[in-house]
């Protein structure tokens, strides 16, 4: 039996319909307005297609892999078909494995736990914490954090110099993002992979921000692994993916010990137990898997593929131009960039506004205009501090409007969008930024529990 899926509609303003298009939110100045969700880089809204597919499957939900019942067998089939769909979406090679995880963070921690003893790990300071932090606690690894590059070419040259100084006889791993979660800029993944392999290292791609916007091919990019999250790929049901080479994963101890990962368990005479673990993806998927999460990711992969990335990219590039052109004559607005304003990027733009604390500005966008953006350090503290001229070694708290003494300006505003963003939301954002810069906020704000929020009944 097959589960029916909904047809995907197309429109000029929004190539792929998402949930929340009709949600209205109250304004502190009175009335309500349609909510403009411009925080896709944190979590993208669910595609209508994904929601419909999950709703169609939900009555047939059952346990997977070991159930004799019809619903169990159907769920198992859907789960394994989802694995094959993801493999096709990523253009996996023969022998690659697709492991379902909870998120990009979980995927990279799984890979960190599978590293061979003595592995050297190379990562740029520009990475999201999900791809910056797991390696330091991995068993027997040596971590080298590389300075932020000022161009794609410098990124490759920096990596080549670092790899040239290592002992080529030992294992090594390079971790790099595909698109920055702060600047949106595309990284030279193919060139970095070539540099890694030339020096006997492997490479893992953090595609959390890349996969929702661009095709990702393990074969074409020649990366060893790729990790991404469902909730950024329009499938917010708590699942992620680690896909790529099987050997290190097969040789590692299971990420979690438990049912599903074990093939055979026997009790020893001394009271202990002996375990024979699975060799495939199940080795690192212990416990009852998130079937709905995996099915949702597969649905999103199909929807993006059917819509065509060429059309999605054209839509997104138009929105980027709307923001850049609309604020080009506002000198108080400064966009953050490593590679320059003209560098290719996905729909992620971060900026600061002269004379404003970024959290205050973001709060005003939300309370007075119904626009949701992100403010803070975006779980990329070293990068944001580097871009803002602060100390990349200093500590901070994501999203906190009150920075440490001497760091009052060390937070930024991020606007991000994607396949489901209507033109009107971005146009309203541009108008709101211009008005706030010109006229100031119409309401007064205070800090409550570490957040900047409107004062009750207190106009500016």
Short mmCIF file of C-alpha atoms in Angstrom, two decimals:
data_model
loop_
_atom_site.label_atom_id
_atom_site.label_comp_id
_atom_site.label_asym_id
_atom_site.label_seq_id
_atom_site.Cartn_x
_atom_site.Cartn_y
_atom_site.Cartn_z
CA UNK A 1 0.00 0.00 0.00
CA UNK A 2 1.29 3.48 -0.79
CA UNK A 3 0.62 6.64 1.18
CA UNK A 4 -0.74 9.41 -1.02
CA UNK A 5 1.05 12.75 -1.22
CA UNK A 6 -0.21 16.22 -2.02
CA UNK A 7 0.60 17.99 -5.25
CA UNK A 8 3.02 20.88 -5.05
CA UNK A 9 1.76 24.23 -6.24
CA UNK A 10 3.84 26.99 -7.79
CA UNK A 11 3.48 30.77 -7.48
CA UNK A 12 5.46 33.79 -8.59
CA UNK A 13 6.13 35.07 -5.07
CA UNK A 14 6.57 31.79 -3.27
CA UNK A 15 7.85 28.81 -5.31
CA UNK A 16 7.07 26.32 -2.53
CA UNK A 17 4.12 26.91 -0.17
CA UNK A 18 4.95 26.71 3.53
CA UNK A 19 2.88 26.56 6.70
CA UNK A 20 2.25 29.82 8.52
CA UNK A 21 1.47 31.91 5.46
CA UNK A 22 -1.76 33.17 7.06
CA UNK A 23 -0.56 33.56 10.66
CA UNK A 24 -1.18 37.03 12.07
CA UNK A 25 0.56 38.54 15.08
CA UNK A 26 -0.32 41.53 17.30
CA UNK A 27 1.63 44.80 17.12
CA UNK A 28 2.40 46.88 20.20
CA UNK A 29 1.16 49.92 18.29
CA UNK A 30 -2.22 48.27 17.78
CA UNK A 31 -3.80 45.89 15.32
CA UNK A 32 -2.41 42.76 13.73
CA UNK A 33 -0.30 41.97 10.69
CA UNK A 34 0.66 38.85 8.74
CA UNK A 35 3.81 37.47 10.31
CA UNK A 36 6.95 37.81 8.19
CA UNK A 37 9.11 34.80 9.08
CA UNK A 38 12.63 35.90 8.13
CA UNK A 39 14.61 33.56 10.38
CA UNK A 40 14.98 30.59 8.03
CA UNK A 41 18.63 30.08 8.98
CA UNK A 42 17.52 29.09 12.48
CA UNK A 43 14.53 26.95 11.51
CA UNK A 44 12.66 27.06 8.23
CA UNK A 45 8.88 26.67 8.25
CA UNK A 46 7.50 23.33 7.20
CA UNK A 47 6.68 22.90 3.54
CA UNK A 48 2.98 22.34 2.98
CA UNK A 49 4.01 19.26 0.99
CA UNK A 50 5.90 17.84 3.98
CA UNK A 51 3.02 18.48 6.34
CA UNK A 52 0.55 16.83 3.98
CA UNK A 53 2.78 13.80 3.49
CA UNK A 54 3.26 13.34 7.23
CA UNK A 55 -0.47 13.75 7.87
CA UNK A 56 -1.23 11.12 5.21
CA UNK A 57 1.22 8.68 6.81
CA UNK A 58 0.34 9.31 10.48
CA UNK A 59 -2.61 6.84 10.68
CA UNK A 60 -0.29 4.10 9.41
CA UNK A 61 2.49 4.80 11.91
CA UNK A 62 4.05 1.71 13.47
CA UNK A 63 7.28 0.32 14.87
CA UNK A 64 10.05 -0.41 12.40
CA UNK A 65 12.39 -3.29 11.51
CA UNK A 66 11.19 -5.97 13.91
CA UNK A 67 7.40 -5.94 13.77
CA UNK A 68 5.37 -8.59 11.97
CA UNK A 69 2.24 -6.44 11.70
CA UNK A 70 1.17 -4.71 8.52
CA UNK A 71 1.67 -1.17 9.86
CA UNK A 72 5.09 -2.09 11.15
CA UNK A 73 6.09 -3.45 7.77
CA UNK A 74 4.68 -0.37 6.03
CA UNK A 75 6.58 1.93 8.40
CA UNK A 76 9.77 -0.03 7.86
CA UNK A 77 9.35 0.28 4.11
CA UNK A 78 8.77 4.05 4.38
CA UNK A 79 11.79 4.46 6.67
CA UNK A 80 14.16 2.59 4.38
CA UNK A 81 12.72 4.27 1.28
CA UNK A 82 13.39 7.60 3.01
CA UNK A 83 17.02 6.53 3.36
CA UNK A 84 17.20 5.82 -0.37
CA UNK A 85 15.53 9.14 -1.22
CA UNK A 86 18.09 11.04 0.86
CA UNK A 87 20.91 9.09 -0.80
CA UNK A 88 19.58 10.14 -4.21
CA UNK A 89 19.17 13.76 -3.05
CA UNK A 90 22.82 13.83 -1.95
CA UNK A 91 24.06 11.88 -5.00
CA UNK A 92 25.71 9.32 -2.74
CA UNK A 93 28.33 6.97 -4.13
CA UNK A 94 28.22 3.19 -4.08
CA UNK A 95 29.07 2.08 -0.57
CA UNK A 96 28.09 5.36 1.14
CA UNK A 97 25.84 5.10 4.18
CA UNK A 98 22.94 7.34 5.19
CA UNK A 99 22.50 7.48 8.95
CA UNK A 100 19.48 9.25 10.43
CA UNK A 101 20.32 11.41 13.44
CA UNK A 102 18.61 14.19 15.37
CA UNK A 103 20.29 17.17 13.68
CA UNK A 104 23.49 18.49 12.12
CA UNK A 105 24.92 18.83 15.62
CA UNK A 106 24.09 15.21 16.39
CA UNK A 107 25.53 14.07 13.04
CA UNK A 108 28.88 15.76 13.62
CA UNK A 109 29.08 14.51 17.19
CA UNK A 110 28.45 11.01 15.83
CA UNK A 111 31.30 11.42 13.37
CA UNK A 112 33.53 12.81 16.12
CA UNK A 113 32.85 9.69 18.19
CA UNK A 114 33.85 7.54 15.19
CA UNK A 115 37.23 9.18 14.53
CA UNK A 116 40.24 6.86 14.68
CA UNK A 117 42.67 7.32 17.56
CA UNK A 118 45.18 10.07 16.95
CA UNK A 119 43.08 11.79 14.29
CA UNK A 120 44.00 15.40 13.54
CA UNK A 121 41.04 17.69 12.94
CA UNK A 122 41.27 21.00 11.06
CA UNK A 123 38.45 23.53 11.27
CA UNK A 124 38.15 27.24 10.58
CA UNK A 125 37.15 29.59 13.40
CA UNK A 126 34.29 30.67 11.14
CA UNK A 127 32.28 27.50 11.75
CA UNK A 128 28.95 27.23 13.54
CA UNK A 129 29.41 25.73 17.00
CA UNK A 130 27.87 22.49 15.73
CA UNK A 131 30.92 21.96 13.52
CA UNK A 132 33.45 23.77 15.71
CA UNK A 133 32.97 22.14 19.11
CA UNK A 134 32.50 18.33 18.77
CA UNK A 135 36.12 17.57 17.89
CA UNK A 136 37.75 18.87 21.06
CA UNK A 137 36.22 16.13 23.21
CA UNK A 138 36.72 13.29 20.72
CA UNK A 139 38.98 10.51 21.90
CA UNK A 140 42.67 11.11 21.18
CA UNK A 141 42.11 13.84 18.60
CA UNK A 142 44.22 16.94 18.04
CA UNK A 143 42.30 20.03 17.01
CA UNK A 144 43.71 22.86 14.90
CA UNK A 145 41.51 25.95 14.59
CA UNK A 146 42.37 28.02 11.51
CA UNK A 147 42.02 31.81 11.18
CA UNK A 148 39.11 33.29 9.27
CA UNK A 149 40.05 33.77 5.59
CA UNK A 150 39.31 36.96 3.66
CA UNK A 151 38.63 35.18 0.37
CA UNK A 152 37.83 31.68 -0.92
CA UNK A 153 41.35 31.43 -2.32
CA UNK A 154 42.85 32.31 1.03
CA UNK A 155 40.69 29.63 2.67
CA UNK A 156 42.22 26.98 0.40
CA UNK A 157 45.75 28.31 0.88
CA UNK A 158 45.32 28.42 4.66
CA UNK A 159 44.15 24.83 4.74
CA UNK A 160 46.94 23.66 2.44
CA UNK A 161 49.60 25.24 4.68
CA UNK A 162 48.09 23.68 7.79
CA UNK A 163 47.85 20.21 6.22
CA UNK A 164 51.39 20.40 4.82
CA UNK A 165 52.77 20.55 8.34
CA UNK A 166 51.09 17.41 9.62
CA UNK A 167 52.37 13.83 9.74
CA UNK A 168 50.81 12.26 6.60
CA UNK A 169 50.95 8.77 8.11
CA UNK A 170 48.13 9.48 10.58
CA UNK A 171 44.41 10.04 10.00
CA UNK A 172 43.11 13.58 9.54
CA UNK A 173 39.74 15.24 9.04
CA UNK A 174 38.77 18.67 7.74
CA UNK A 175 35.38 20.09 8.71
CA UNK A 176 34.01 22.97 6.67
CA UNK A 177 30.70 24.70 6.12
CA UNK A 178 29.07 24.93 2.72
CA UNK A 179 27.39 28.27 3.41
CA UNK A 180 27.98 30.48 6.42
CA UNK A 181 25.10 30.76 8.86
CA UNK A 182 26.26 34.34 9.57
CA UNK A 183 27.11 35.87 6.19
CA UNK A 184 25.42 33.38 3.86
CA UNK A 185 28.59 33.24 1.77
CA UNK A 186 29.35 30.08 -0.18
CA UNK A 187 32.61 28.33 0.66
CA UNK A 188 34.91 26.69 -1.94
CA UNK A 189 33.99 23.17 -0.88
CA UNK A 190 35.27 21.37 -3.97
CA UNK A 191 38.67 23.11 -3.77
CA UNK A 192 38.95 22.47 -0.01
CA UNK A 193 38.11 18.79 -0.59
CA UNK A 194 40.85 18.57 -3.23
CA UNK A 195 43.35 20.15 -0.81
CA UNK A 196 42.35 17.77 1.98
CA UNK A 197 42.65 14.67 -0.18
CA UNK A 198 45.98 15.82 -1.64
CA UNK A 199 47.38 15.74 1.90
CA UNK A 200 45.79 12.42 2.90
CA UNK A 201 42.96 13.95 4.93
CA UNK A 202 39.22 13.38 4.76
CA UNK A 203 36.60 16.10 4.76
CA UNK A 204 33.10 16.49 6.18
CA UNK A 205 30.72 19.13 4.88
CA UNK A 206 28.34 20.94 7.21
CA UNK A 207 25.50 21.48 4.75
CA UNK A 208 22.93 22.76 7.24
CA UNK A 209 22.70 26.12 5.45
CA UNK A 210 23.65 24.86 1.98
CA UNK A 211 21.26 21.95 1.39
CA UNK A 212 18.03 24.02 1.61
CA UNK A 213 19.32 26.38 -1.09
CA UNK A 214 21.71 24.52 -3.43
CA UNK A 215 22.10 20.98 -4.78
CA UNK A 216 24.57 18.99 -2.67
CA UNK A 217 26.39 16.12 -4.38
CA UNK A 218 28.90 14.04 -2.46
CA UNK A 219 30.15 12.76 -5.79
CA UNK A 220 30.61 16.17 -7.43
CA UNK A 221 31.99 17.97 -4.36
CA UNK A 222 34.13 14.91 -3.55
CA UNK A 223 33.54 15.19 0.19
CA UNK A 224 33.73 12.16 2.43
CA UNK A 225 30.67 13.00 4.54
CA UNK A 226 27.87 15.51 4.59
CA UNK A 227 25.66 16.49 7.52
CA UNK A 228 22.42 18.47 7.56
CA UNK A 229 19.25 19.04 9.60
CA UNK A 230 15.64 18.47 8.68
CA UNK A 231 14.42 21.58 10.49
CA UNK A 232 16.44 23.82 8.16
CA UNK A 233 15.28 21.82 5.12
CA UNK A 234 11.59 22.62 5.68
CA UNK A 235 11.03 19.38 7.63
CA UNK A 236 10.92 20.35 11.33
CA UNK A 237 10.26 16.93 12.85
CA UNK A 238 13.47 16.37 14.82
CA UNK A 239 15.66 14.47 12.39
CA UNK A 240 19.01 14.94 10.66
CA UNK A 241 21.40 13.10 8.37
CA UNK A 242 25.02 12.00 8.29
CA UNK A 243 25.88 10.49 4.90
CA UNK A 244 29.13 9.30 3.41
CA UNK A 245 31.93 6.79 3.78
CA UNK A 246 31.13 3.71 5.82
CA UNK A 247 34.54 2.50 7.00
CA UNK A 248 35.15 4.77 10.02
CA UNK A 249 31.50 4.39 11.05
CA UNK A 250 31.69 0.62 10.73
CA UNK A 251 34.89 0.40 12.79
CA UNK A 252 33.66 2.69 15.59
CA UNK A 253 31.76 1.65 18.68
CA UNK A 254 28.02 2.33 18.28
CA UNK A 255 27.11 5.94 18.96
CA UNK A 256 24.38 4.65 21.29
CA UNK A 257 24.29 1.16 22.76
CA UNK A 258 20.90 -0.50 22.59
CA UNK A 259 18.30 -2.33 20.59
CA UNK A 260 18.49 -1.98 16.84
CA UNK A 261 22.26 -1.43 16.88
CA UNK A 262 22.87 -4.97 18.12
CA UNK A 263 22.72 -8.03 15.88
CA UNK A 264 23.28 -10.66 18.59
CA UNK A 265 23.58 -10.47 22.39
CA UNK A 266 24.58 -13.44 24.58
CA UNK A 267 25.16 -13.77 28.29
CA UNK A 268 28.56 -14.94 29.47
CA UNK A 269 29.24 -17.40 32.28
CA UNK A 270 30.82 -14.62 34.35
CA UNK A 271 27.57 -12.63 34.29
CA UNK A 272 28.54 -10.19 31.56
CA UNK A 273 27.23 -9.98 28.02
CA UNK A 274 28.81 -10.29 24.60
CA UNK A 275 27.45 -8.16 21.77
CA UNK A 276 27.75 -8.45 18.01
CA UNK A 277 26.91 -5.08 16.47
CA UNK A 278 25.43 -4.34 13.05
CA UNK A 279 27.81 -3.11 10.36
CA UNK A 280 25.44 -0.83 8.45
CA UNK A 281 23.59 2.36 9.33
CA UNK A 282 21.68 0.54 12.08
CA UNK A 283 24.94 0.38 14.07
CA UNK A 284 24.46 4.06 14.95
CA UNK A 285 20.65 4.21 15.04
CA UNK A 286 19.93 2.41 18.32
CA UNK A 287 16.45 2.67 19.78
CA UNK A 288 13.17 3.28 17.99
CA UNK A 289 14.02 5.59 15.10
CA UNK A 290 12.26 8.84 14.32
CA UNK A 291 10.27 7.48 11.40
CA UNK A 292 8.22 10.63 10.92
CA UNK A 293 11.34 12.78 11.00
CA UNK A 294 13.07 10.64 8.39
CA UNK A 295 9.95 10.52 6.21
CA UNK A 296 9.60 14.31 6.48
CA UNK A 297 13.19 14.84 5.33
CA UNK A 298 12.59 12.54 2.36
CA UNK A 299 9.43 14.45 1.51
CA UNK A 300 11.34 17.75 1.59
CA UNK A 301 14.08 16.27 -0.60
CA UNK A 302 11.50 15.22 -3.17
CA UNK A 303 9.74 18.60 -3.08
CA UNK A 304 12.95 20.58 -3.57
CA UNK A 305 14.08 18.29 -6.37
CA UNK A 306 10.73 18.50 -8.17
CA UNK A 307 10.57 22.30 -7.80
CA UNK A 308 14.05 22.58 -9.27
CA UNK A 309 16.92 24.39 -7.58
CA UNK A 310 17.33 26.68 -10.57
CA UNK A 311 13.92 28.26 -9.94
CA UNK A 312 14.49 28.38 -6.19
CA UNK A 313 17.87 30.07 -6.64
CA UNK A 314 16.40 32.69 -8.96
CA UNK A 315 13.69 33.45 -6.39
CA UNK A 316 16.23 33.73 -3.60
CA UNK A 317 18.68 35.86 -5.57
CA UNK A 318 15.87 38.30 -6.30
CA UNK A 319 15.14 38.60 -2.58
CA UNK A 320 18.82 39.15 -1.81
CA UNK A 321 18.91 41.97 -4.36
CA UNK A 322 15.79 43.48 -2.80
CA UNK A 323 17.52 43.72 0.56
CA UNK A 324 20.90 44.91 -0.73
CA UNK A 325 19.47 47.45 -3.18
CA UNK A 326 16.79 48.64 -0.77
CA UNK A 327 19.33 49.46 1.95
CA UNK A 328 22.23 50.55 -0.25
CA UNK A 329 21.60 54.23 0.46
CA UNK A 330 21.26 53.78 4.24
CA UNK A 331 24.82 54.39 5.49
CA UNK A 332 23.95 53.40 9.06
CA UNK A 333 23.45 49.78 7.91
CA UNK A 334 26.62 47.71 7.55
CA UNK A 335 26.43 44.15 6.23
CA UNK A 336 28.90 41.59 7.54
CA UNK A 337 31.06 39.69 5.08
CA UNK A 338 34.27 37.68 4.90
CA UNK A 339 34.65 37.50 1.13
CA UNK A 340 33.11 40.82 0.09
CA UNK A 341 29.63 42.12 -0.62
CA UNK A 342 29.54 40.60 -4.11
CA UNK A 343 30.46 37.07 -2.99
CA UNK A 344 27.93 34.36 -3.93
CA UNK A 345 25.66 33.57 -1.00
CA UNK A 346 22.44 31.92 0.09
CA UNK A 347 19.55 33.91 1.56
CA UNK A 348 21.33 34.78 4.80
CA UNK A 349 22.45 38.37 5.55
CA UNK A 350 23.75 39.74 8.84
CA UNK A 351 24.23 43.40 9.60
CA UNK A 352 24.60 46.05 12.30
CA UNK A 353 22.93 49.44 12.50
CA UNK A 354 24.93 52.41 13.70
CA UNK A 355 23.54 53.80 16.94
CA UNK A 356 21.48 50.71 17.73
CA UNK A 357 22.00 47.68 19.90
CA UNK A 358 21.12 44.82 17.56
CA UNK A 359 18.77 43.17 20.04
CA UNK A 360 16.85 46.43 20.45
CA UNK A 361 16.55 46.73 16.67
CA UNK A 362 15.35 43.13 16.28
CA UNK A 363 12.81 43.61 19.06
CA UNK A 364 11.43 46.70 17.32
CA UNK A 365 11.14 44.83 14.01
CA UNK A 366 9.09 42.17 15.76
CA UNK A 367 6.90 44.28 18.04
CA UNK A 368 6.19 47.17 15.65
CA UNK A 369 6.26 45.46 12.24
CA UNK A 370 5.55 41.76 12.83
CA UNK A 371 8.91 40.72 11.36
CA UNK A 372 10.86 37.84 12.87
CA UNK A 373 14.66 38.00 12.52
CA UNK A 374 17.54 36.77 14.69
CA UNK A 375 19.95 38.82 16.80
CA UNK A 376 23.07 37.92 18.76
CA UNK A 377 26.14 35.88 17.84
CA UNK A 378 24.27 33.09 15.98
CA UNK A 379 26.16 30.21 17.66
CA UNK A 380 29.24 31.34 15.75
CA UNK A 381 30.88 33.48 18.42
CA UNK A 382 34.46 33.60 17.07
CA UNK A 383 33.29 34.52 13.56
CA UNK A 384 30.88 37.29 14.61
CA UNK A 385 33.45 38.79 16.95
CA UNK A 386 36.02 38.73 14.16
CA UNK A 387 33.60 40.44 11.77
CA UNK A 388 32.73 43.07 14.38
CA UNK A 389 36.31 43.68 15.44
CA UNK A 390 36.01 42.04 18.85
CA UNK A 391 38.17 39.48 20.60
CA UNK A 392 37.45 36.05 19.07
CA UNK A 393 38.62 34.44 22.31
CA UNK A 394 36.05 36.23 24.46
CA UNK A 395 33.03 34.36 25.80
CA UNK A 396 29.45 35.34 25.10
CA UNK A 397 25.85 34.22 25.20
CA UNK A 398 23.87 33.60 22.01
CA UNK A 399 21.18 36.20 21.51
CA UNK A 400 21.85 38.12 24.74
CA UNK A 401 21.07 41.82 24.33
CA UNK A 402 23.45 42.73 27.16
CA UNK A 403 27.01 41.86 26.17
CA UNK A 404 29.95 41.73 28.53
CA UNK A 405 31.58 45.03 29.56
CA UNK A 406 33.37 46.54 26.58
CA UNK A 407 31.36 44.42 24.11
CA UNK A 408 28.10 46.34 23.92
CA UNK A 409 28.22 46.38 20.11
CA UNK A 410 29.24 42.74 19.71
CA UNK A 411 25.96 41.38 18.47
CA UNK A 412 24.35 41.57 15.07
CA UNK A 413 21.03 41.15 13.26
CA UNK A 414 20.42 38.33 10.80
CA UNK A 415 17.69 38.21 8.18
CA UNK A 416 17.25 34.93 6.32
CA UNK A 417 14.76 33.55 3.84
CA UNK A 418 14.23 30.76 1.35
CA UNK A 419 11.87 28.85 -0.86
CA UNK A 420 8.69 29.86 0.97
CA UNK A 421 9.38 33.58 1.44
CA UNK A 422 6.93 35.94 -0.32
CA UNK A 423 8.37 39.10 -1.87
CA UNK A 424 6.11 41.21 0.36
CA UNK A 425 7.82 39.99 3.54
CA UNK A 426 11.24 41.10 2.34
CA UNK A 427 9.90 44.38 0.98
CA UNK A 428 8.25 45.08 4.36
CA UNK A 429 11.53 44.30 6.09
CA UNK A 430 13.38 46.85 3.94
CA UNK A 431 10.74 49.51 4.63
CA UNK A 432 10.86 48.77 8.36
CA UNK A 433 14.65 49.05 8.53
CA UNK A 434 14.57 52.37 6.70
CA UNK A 435 11.85 53.73 8.98
CA UNK A 436 13.57 52.63 12.18
CA UNK A 437 16.85 54.18 11.08
CA UNK A 438 15.14 57.43 10.03
CA UNK A 439 12.52 57.84 12.76
CA UNK A 440 13.58 55.57 15.61
CA UNK A 441 11.37 53.13 17.50
CA UNK A 442 7.80 54.12 18.30
CA UNK A 443 7.84 52.15 21.54
CA UNK A 444 10.18 51.87 24.52
CA UNK A 445 11.90 48.60 25.42
CA UNK A 446 13.49 46.92 28.43
CA UNK A 447 15.49 43.78 29.18
CA UNK A 448 13.58 40.88 30.74
CA UNK A 449 15.20 37.48 31.34
CA UNK A 450 18.04 38.38 28.99
CA UNK A 451 15.79 39.51 26.14
CA UNK A 452 14.90 42.95 24.83
CA UNK A 453 11.09 43.27 24.99
CA UNK A 454 8.55 46.11 24.73
CA UNK A 455 7.62 47.98 27.87
CA UNK A 456 3.94 47.48 28.63
CA UNK A 457 1.87 50.46 27.48
CA UNK A 458 4.88 52.71 27.07
CA UNK A 459 5.37 54.51 23.80
CA UNK A 460 8.79 55.97 23.03
#
